[in-house]
Short mmCIF file of C-alpha atoms and ligand atoms in Angstrom, two decimals:
data_model
loop_
_atom_site.label_atom_id
_atom_site.label_comp_id
_atom_site.label_asym_id
_atom_site.label_seq_id
_atom_site.Cartn_x
_atom_site.Cartn_y
_atom_site.Cartn_z
CA MET A 8 39.59 3.58 12.28
CA PHE A 9 38.75 7.17 11.71
CA PHE A 10 34.90 7.68 13.32
CA LYS A 11 33.30 11.21 13.76
CA GLU A 12 29.55 10.93 15.41
CA SER A 13 27.40 12.87 13.33
CA LYS A 14 26.62 16.48 14.59
CA ILE A 15 23.65 16.60 12.13
CA PHE A 16 21.01 13.33 13.36
CA LYS A 17 21.06 12.49 16.30
CA ARG A 18 18.64 9.18 15.19
CA GLU A 19 19.30 8.79 11.31
CA GLU A 20 16.95 5.94 10.78
CA VAL A 21 13.54 8.43 12.34
CA LEU A 22 13.57 9.11 8.75
CA ASP A 23 13.45 5.38 6.07
CA PRO A 24 9.97 5.28 4.88
CA GLU A 25 9.62 2.20 6.70
CA TYR A 26 10.31 3.35 9.88
CA LEU A 27 7.39 3.37 12.23
CA PRO A 28 6.63 6.40 14.74
CA GLU A 29 5.80 6.06 18.48
CA VAL A 30 2.67 8.27 17.27
CA LEU A 31 1.12 8.92 13.53
CA PRO A 32 -0.66 12.31 13.88
CA HIS A 33 -3.85 13.30 12.87
CA ARG A 34 -4.71 9.86 12.11
CA GLU A 35 -5.95 9.23 15.49
CA ASN A 36 -9.54 9.14 14.52
CA GLN A 37 -8.90 6.24 11.29
CA ILE A 38 -6.99 4.15 13.76
CA LYS A 39 -9.46 4.73 16.65
CA GLN A 40 -11.94 3.82 13.81
CA LEU A 41 -9.86 0.47 12.65
CA ALA A 42 -9.00 -1.14 16.12
CA ASP A 43 -12.51 -0.65 17.25
CA ASN A 44 -13.26 -3.22 14.30
CA LEU A 45 -11.51 -5.70 15.55
CA LEU A 46 -10.92 -5.94 18.57
CA PRO A 47 -13.86 -7.59 18.92
CA ALA A 48 -12.12 -10.55 18.07
CA SER A 49 -9.17 -10.54 21.36
CA GLU A 50 -12.66 -11.30 23.09
CA GLY A 51 -13.08 -14.48 20.49
CA ARG A 52 -16.09 -12.69 18.74
CA LYS A 53 -16.71 -11.46 15.59
CA PRO A 54 -14.46 -8.26 14.04
CA ILE A 55 -16.08 -6.08 11.40
CA ASN A 56 -13.73 -6.72 7.82
CA THR A 57 -12.01 -3.52 6.80
CA PHE A 58 -11.41 -1.29 3.31
CA ILE A 59 -9.01 0.70 3.84
CA PHE A 60 -8.70 3.27 0.96
CA GLY A 61 -7.41 6.04 -0.01
CA PRO A 62 -3.01 7.81 -2.44
CA PRO A 63 -0.38 7.03 -1.82
CA GLY A 64 1.82 7.70 0.79
CA ILE A 65 -0.50 9.36 3.67
CA GLY A 66 -0.37 6.84 6.79
CA LYS A 67 -2.72 3.32 5.23
CA THR A 68 0.39 0.73 5.80
CA ALA A 69 1.43 2.73 8.88
CA SER A 70 -1.58 2.66 10.53
CA ILE A 71 -2.59 -0.48 10.30
CA LYS A 72 1.06 -0.82 11.31
CA PHE A 73 0.70 0.63 14.56
CA VAL A 74 -2.38 -1.00 14.93
CA PHE A 75 -1.05 -4.43 14.17
CA ARG A 76 1.96 -3.27 16.82
CA GLU A 77 -0.68 -2.42 20.11
CA PHE A 78 -2.78 -5.43 19.20
CA GLU A 79 0.52 -8.25 19.48
CA LYS A 80 0.84 -6.30 23.61
CA PHE A 81 -2.71 -7.31 24.74
CA SER A 82 -4.24 -9.64 23.21
CA ASN A 83 -2.95 -13.56 22.54
CA LEU A 84 -3.90 -12.99 18.89
CA LYS A 85 -1.87 -13.20 15.91
CA THR A 86 -1.87 -10.68 13.28
CA ILE A 87 -0.55 -11.07 9.73
CA TYR A 88 0.20 -8.13 7.38
CA LEU A 89 0.93 -9.09 3.55
CA ASN A 90 1.92 -6.78 0.63
CA CYS A 91 0.67 -8.57 -2.09
CA TRP A 92 3.10 -7.06 -3.87
CA GLU A 93 4.98 -10.75 -3.06
CA VAL A 94 2.19 -12.32 -2.09
CA ASN A 95 0.51 -12.42 -4.54
CA THR A 96 -1.50 -15.52 -5.81
CA SER A 97 -4.33 -16.53 -2.99
CA LEU A 98 -2.16 -19.99 -3.17
CA ALA A 99 0.44 -17.93 -1.97
CA VAL A 100 -1.92 -15.55 1.47
CA LEU A 101 -2.62 -18.78 2.17
CA SER A 102 0.21 -20.70 2.66
CA GLU A 103 1.80 -17.49 4.31
CA MET A 104 -0.62 -17.47 6.62
CA THR A 105 -0.70 -21.02 8.20
CA LEU A 106 3.24 -19.95 8.10
CA HIS A 107 2.18 -16.61 10.28
CA LEU A 108 0.33 -18.64 12.73
CA GLY A 109 3.62 -21.54 13.46
CA PHE A 110 2.69 -24.09 11.41
CA PHE A 111 4.99 -25.73 8.67
CA VAL A 112 3.72 -25.81 4.98
CA GLN A 113 5.98 -25.82 1.77
CA ARG A 114 6.14 -22.46 -0.33
CA ARG A 115 5.83 -24.84 -3.49
CA GLY A 116 4.80 -27.44 -4.31
CA TRP A 117 1.82 -28.05 -2.39
CA ALA A 118 -1.76 -28.68 -3.75
CA LYS A 119 -4.13 -25.41 -2.60
CA ASP A 120 -6.72 -27.81 -0.82
CA GLU A 121 -4.00 -29.19 1.38
CA VAL A 122 -2.90 -25.83 2.41
CA PHE A 123 -5.91 -24.82 3.08
CA SER A 124 -6.56 -27.62 5.13
CA ARG A 125 -3.31 -27.38 6.83
CA LEU A 126 -4.21 -22.79 7.51
CA VAL A 127 -7.72 -24.24 8.90
CA GLU A 128 -6.16 -26.72 11.73
CA ALA A 129 -3.37 -23.93 12.36
CA LEU A 130 -6.39 -21.12 13.51
CA ARG A 131 -8.75 -23.83 14.79
CA LYS A 132 -5.45 -23.96 16.88
CA SER A 133 -4.67 -20.68 17.90
CA LYS A 134 -7.20 -18.13 20.03
CA GLY A 135 -7.31 -16.05 16.20
CA ALA A 136 -5.88 -14.21 13.98
CA ILE A 137 -5.82 -10.78 11.47
CA VAL A 138 -4.68 -10.56 8.30
CA CYS A 139 -3.75 -7.48 6.22
CA LEU A 140 -2.82 -7.59 2.19
CA ASP A 141 -1.53 -4.09 1.33
CA GLU A 142 -1.70 -3.04 -2.35
CA VAL A 143 -4.65 -6.01 -2.05
CA ASP A 144 -5.26 -4.18 -6.02
CA GLN A 145 -2.53 -6.10 -7.25
CA LEU A 146 -4.29 -9.43 -6.50
CA ILE A 147 -7.82 -9.28 -7.08
CA TYR A 148 -7.27 -7.45 -10.38
CA LYS A 149 -5.79 -10.74 -10.98
CA ASP A 150 -7.73 -13.40 -9.33
CA HIS A 151 -10.85 -12.61 -7.01
CA SER A 152 -10.49 -16.45 -5.28
CA VAL A 153 -9.12 -14.81 -2.15
CA LEU A 154 -11.87 -13.90 -1.36
CA TYR A 155 -13.65 -16.40 -1.60
CA ASP A 156 -10.95 -18.99 0.00
CA LEU A 157 -11.50 -16.81 2.57
CA LEU A 158 -14.79 -16.22 3.41
CA ARG A 159 -14.78 -20.05 3.06
CA ILE A 160 -12.65 -20.85 5.94
CA ASN A 161 -15.30 -19.48 8.87
CA GLN A 162 -17.48 -22.44 7.33
CA PHE A 163 -14.53 -24.44 8.71
CA VAL A 164 -13.57 -22.63 12.08
CA LYS A 165 -15.22 -21.22 14.64
CA THR A 166 -11.79 -18.67 16.06
CA PRO A 167 -12.59 -15.33 14.73
CA LEU A 168 -10.20 -14.13 11.99
CA GLY A 169 -11.08 -11.18 10.54
CA LEU A 170 -10.08 -9.06 7.23
CA VAL A 171 -8.39 -5.35 6.48
CA PHE A 172 -7.23 -4.98 3.07
CA ILE A 173 -5.71 -1.38 1.60
CA SER A 174 -5.68 -0.12 -1.36
CA ASN A 175 -5.96 3.11 -3.75
CA ASP A 176 -7.69 2.05 -5.44
CA PRO A 177 -11.20 3.08 -3.79
CA PHE A 178 -13.00 0.77 -6.84
CA VAL A 179 -11.28 -2.33 -6.43
CA PHE A 180 -14.10 -4.62 -5.40
CA SER A 181 -16.35 -3.31 -8.37
CA GLY A 182 -14.90 -5.98 -10.38
CA VAL A 183 -16.11 -8.73 -7.75
CA GLU A 184 -19.40 -10.94 -7.76
CA PRO A 185 -21.60 -8.42 -5.72
CA ARG A 186 -22.35 -11.51 -3.12
CA ILE A 187 -18.88 -12.31 -2.49
CA ARG A 188 -18.45 -8.57 -1.78
CA SER A 189 -21.93 -8.30 0.70
CA SER A 190 -20.33 -11.55 2.48
CA LEU A 191 -17.14 -10.24 3.69
CA ARG A 192 -18.99 -7.00 4.97
CA LEU A 193 -16.56 -4.90 4.77
CA ASP A 194 -16.35 -1.12 6.90
CA GLU A 195 -14.41 1.31 4.55
CA ILE A 196 -12.39 3.72 6.54
CA GLU A 197 -11.05 6.41 3.66
CA PHE A 198 -7.79 8.03 4.19
CA LYS A 199 -8.21 11.51 2.63
CA PRO A 200 -4.60 13.46 2.26
CA TYR A 201 -2.93 15.98 4.74
CA SER A 202 -3.80 19.97 4.86
CA PHE A 203 -0.33 21.75 4.98
CA LEU A 204 -0.20 21.96 8.26
CA GLU A 205 -0.46 18.63 8.82
CA MET A 206 1.90 17.84 6.57
CA LYS A 207 4.01 20.37 8.71
CA ASP A 208 2.75 18.54 11.64
CA ILE A 209 4.02 14.60 11.04
CA LEU A 210 7.19 16.35 9.60
CA GLU A 211 8.03 18.22 12.38
CA GLU A 212 7.67 14.92 14.64
CA ARG A 213 10.01 13.55 12.99
CA ALA A 214 12.66 16.09 12.43
CA ARG A 215 12.15 16.32 15.70
CA GLU A 216 13.68 12.68 16.24
CA ALA A 217 16.30 12.44 13.70
CA PHE A 218 18.13 16.14 13.93
CA PHE A 219 19.74 17.33 16.92
CA SER A 220 19.21 21.15 15.78
CA TYR A 221 17.41 22.43 12.80
CA GLU A 222 16.82 25.80 11.80
CA LYS A 223 13.33 27.15 11.19
CA GLY A 224 11.49 27.45 8.72
CA VAL A 225 12.58 24.29 7.56
CA VAL A 226 10.25 21.74 8.02
CA ALA A 227 8.01 24.73 6.34
CA LEU A 228 9.38 24.70 3.78
CA VAL A 229 9.67 20.86 3.12
CA ALA A 230 6.17 20.61 4.14
CA ASN A 231 4.79 22.84 1.36
CA HIS A 232 7.58 20.68 -1.41
CA ALA A 233 5.81 17.34 -0.06
CA ILE A 234 2.05 19.03 -0.62
CA LYS A 235 3.24 20.18 -3.90
CA LYS A 236 4.59 16.90 -5.23
CA GLY A 237 1.29 15.33 -4.70
CA GLY A 238 1.17 14.97 -0.74
CA ASP A 239 3.46 11.98 0.00
CA VAL A 240 4.64 11.67 3.73
CA ARG A 241 7.10 10.12 1.63
CA VAL A 242 8.43 12.87 -0.19
CA GLY A 243 8.98 14.98 2.60
CA LEU A 244 11.26 12.17 4.72
CA GLU A 245 13.77 12.55 1.36
CA ILE A 246 14.12 16.27 1.57
CA LEU A 247 14.43 15.57 5.63
CA LEU A 248 16.89 13.21 4.88
CA LYS A 249 19.44 14.55 2.11
CA ALA A 250 19.12 18.28 3.31
CA GLY A 251 20.47 16.13 6.88
CA ARG A 252 23.05 14.92 4.77
CA ILE A 253 24.05 18.08 2.69
CA ALA A 254 24.42 19.57 6.45
CA GLU A 255 26.77 17.37 7.39
CA ARG A 256 28.91 17.16 3.75
CA GLU A 257 29.20 20.87 4.11
CA ASN A 258 30.12 20.51 8.32
CA ALA A 259 27.07 22.96 9.31
CA SER A 260 26.06 22.98 13.22
CA ILE A 261 22.20 22.92 12.48
CA VAL A 262 20.34 21.74 9.44
CA LYS A 263 19.47 25.30 7.42
CA VAL A 264 17.13 26.71 5.29
CA GLU A 265 19.52 26.84 2.26
CA HIS A 266 20.47 23.25 2.93
CA VAL A 267 16.48 22.57 1.78
CA LYS A 268 16.87 25.10 -1.09
CA LYS A 269 19.75 22.76 -2.66
CA VAL A 270 17.66 20.25 -2.36
CA LEU A 271 14.49 21.07 -4.24
CA PRO A 272 15.27 20.74 -7.21
CA LYS A 273 16.29 17.41 -6.96
CA VAL A 274 13.48 16.04 -5.37
CA LYS A 275 11.24 14.77 -8.24
CA GLU A 276 7.82 13.17 -7.10
CA ALA A 277 9.68 9.73 -8.74
CA LYS A 278 6.43 7.56 -8.26
CA PRO A 279 5.58 6.48 -11.63
CA GLU A 280 8.82 5.73 -11.55
CA ILE A 281 8.81 3.49 -8.56
CA LEU A 282 4.99 2.75 -9.43
CA LYS A 283 6.56 1.36 -13.57
CA GLU A 284 8.90 -1.14 -11.57
CA ARG A 285 5.66 -2.27 -9.98
CA ILE A 286 3.08 -2.62 -12.60
CA SER A 287 2.65 -6.34 -13.86
CA ASP A 288 4.17 -7.43 -17.52
CA GLN A 289 0.87 -7.15 -18.71
CA GLU A 290 0.41 -3.78 -17.87
CA LYS A 291 3.87 -3.37 -19.69
CA LEU A 292 2.58 -4.46 -22.84
CA LEU A 293 -0.60 -2.37 -22.37
CA LEU A 294 1.12 0.55 -21.34
CA LYS A 295 3.09 0.60 -24.71
CA ILE A 296 0.01 -0.23 -27.35
CA LEU A 297 -1.35 2.71 -25.89
CA LYS A 298 2.60 5.10 -26.19
CA LYS A 299 2.44 4.01 -29.94
CA ARG A 300 -0.61 5.19 -30.47
CA ARG A 301 -1.14 8.97 -28.33
CA ARG A 302 -4.73 8.88 -29.08
CA TRP A 303 -8.22 7.91 -27.47
CA LEU A 304 -8.89 4.13 -27.85
CA THR A 305 -11.65 2.49 -26.56
CA ILE A 306 -10.81 -1.31 -24.34
CA LYS A 307 -12.53 -2.56 -27.04
CA GLU A 308 -9.96 -1.48 -29.41
CA ILE A 309 -7.24 -1.60 -26.77
CA TYR A 310 -8.12 -5.66 -26.87
CA GLU A 311 -7.78 -6.06 -30.26
CA LYS A 312 -4.19 -4.43 -30.67
CA TYR A 313 -3.53 -6.49 -26.99
CA LYS A 314 -5.16 -9.82 -28.24
CA LYS A 315 -2.64 -9.55 -31.27
CA GLU A 316 0.53 -9.09 -29.56
CA VAL A 317 0.12 -12.19 -27.49
CA SER A 318 0.21 -16.22 -27.62
CA LYS A 319 -2.40 -16.64 -24.78
CA PRO A 320 -4.89 -13.38 -24.57
CA LEU A 321 -6.01 -12.64 -21.44
CA SER A 322 -10.16 -11.89 -21.24
CA GLU A 323 -11.08 -8.91 -21.92
CA ARG A 324 -12.18 -8.23 -18.37
CA MET A 325 -8.91 -8.83 -17.45
CA ILE A 326 -8.06 -5.92 -19.47
CA ARG A 327 -10.34 -3.56 -18.04
CA ASN A 328 -8.92 -4.58 -14.75
CA TYR A 329 -6.32 -3.93 -15.12
CA LEU A 330 -6.57 -0.33 -17.70
CA GLU A 331 -8.85 -0.47 -14.17
CA HIS A 332 -5.45 0.36 -12.46
CA LEU A 333 -2.81 1.85 -14.59
CA ALA A 334 -5.74 4.24 -14.06
CA SER A 335 -5.58 4.57 -9.86
CA ILE A 336 -2.18 5.04 -10.46
CA ASN A 337 -2.39 8.19 -13.08
CA LEU A 338 -0.16 5.88 -15.16
CA ILE A 339 -3.12 6.54 -18.07
CA ASP A 340 -5.91 8.70 -18.63
CA THR A 341 -9.30 7.85 -18.81
CA ILE A 342 -12.65 9.59 -20.00
CA LYS A 343 -16.09 8.89 -21.17
CA GLU A 344 -18.27 9.53 -24.49
CA GLY A 345 -21.72 8.00 -23.82
CA LYS A 346 -21.32 4.83 -22.70
CA LEU A 347 -18.06 4.51 -24.58
CA ILE A 348 -14.84 4.35 -22.06
CA LYS A 349 -11.42 5.90 -23.64
CA VAL A 350 -8.43 5.40 -22.25
CA ARG A 351 -4.58 6.94 -23.40
CA SER A 352 -1.20 7.42 -21.57
CA ILE A 353 -0.12 9.96 -20.13
CA ALA A 354 3.38 10.60 -20.76
P1 LIG B 26 0.01 4.21 2.46
O1 LIG B 26 -1.16 5.15 2.14
O2 LIG B 26 1.45 4.21 0.78
O3 LIG B 26 0.48 3.10 2.46
P2 LIG B 26 2.36 4.19 4.75
O4 LIG B 26 1.75 4.61 5.57
O5 LIG B 26 3.33 4.26 4.04
O6 LIG B 26 1.79 5.31 3.48
O7 LIG B 26 2.95 6.51 4.44
C1 LIG B 26 4.14 6.65 3.80
C2 LIG B 26 5.08 7.73 4.95
O8 LIG B 26 5.29 8.30 5.24
C3 LIG B 26 5.67 6.22 5.94
O9 LIG B 26 7.25 6.23 6.36
C4 LIG B 26 5.30 6.71 7.73
O10 LIG B 26 5.12 6.27 8.44
C5 LIG B 26 5.13 8.27 6.66
N1 LIG B 26 3.44 9.07 7.67
C6 LIG B 26 2.50 9.14 7.23
N2 LIG B 26 1.14 9.29 7.65
C7 LIG B 26 1.49 9.43 9.02
C8 LIG B 26 1.77 10.44 9.77
N3 LIG B 26 0.29 10.58 10.47
N4 LIG B 26 2.50 10.19 11.09
C9 LIG B 26 3.92 10.19 10.64
N5 LIG B 26 4.28 9.27 9.88
C10 LIG B 26 3.11 9.13 8.87
MG1 LIG B 27 1.39 0.94 1.80
#
């Protein structure tokens, strides 16, 4: 078979959004705060539970994975990373935690009590654990009981259990009972969007690892576009990858500004589309209701229309939570008129 080595890519995989770099420039402070919060657990003391929030694509997930990777190197604590798009019930969270600690549970068919006692047993035999629930809005909008269950564990287990929650939505805990919220004692870490120069540094680092060589000006142009399209680093990574592929196809010796220019018109935010696939069926229905009307509706009005569409309607509170979520990912607009909140679909 004819096999040609790439002249362009040194390590193409570095441009994959899933790739976890050796360093995360401009997140040093957040990483330090996170590590400081969790560190006591490695000495058998109680860690500080942490809530990380900020818009998509700015290193929230990368930072916790970075800290977990370091943590596992020098302590015998177990770190457990769960994404709530996949693990989206309290029972599933408890089961996955138990499995990660090396204890068997059946993913289906076990009652919550059984899983809970197995998890308690697993934690007792461990030196402690840190669990991260990423995109936790996916779980909390539907069901608060996971918080209650996680807190309850401490009544049975002496070994430290640290909790880290991540969400795009700073208000994800606002609907949670105050008693539970205060028991969690969350330390908050806000992730702010990157400036142009920060974006440029970050992409520069990735480009240097990914390509053998590239023209001066490539990274600035890409960073500028990523900022313009909403500040998601993934947009920048996608442009770099595509530009590299064009360079390869054209048999160029390095990645050039002209290659980037060919890619730019084709790169969109893409996020809303990704998110649309990831919203729940309830949320899709709510969007449909809003799209049909194309005007501002109060939550009461939406709820009335929603009730007519389904045989077993959820509570108004739940629908309000779903609408909050849709607003937080920019699929709907909200305004306040006096005490009334009105909503309409954006597209
Ligand atoms: P989110 O905030 O949505 O969780 P991610 O952590 O998934 O964002 O980051 C999106 C992409 O951007 C990932 O590929 C990640 O490696 C990269 N990234 C974000 N911030 C940095 C950074 N400071 N340094 C290097 N790469 C970064
Ligand atoms: Mg993330």
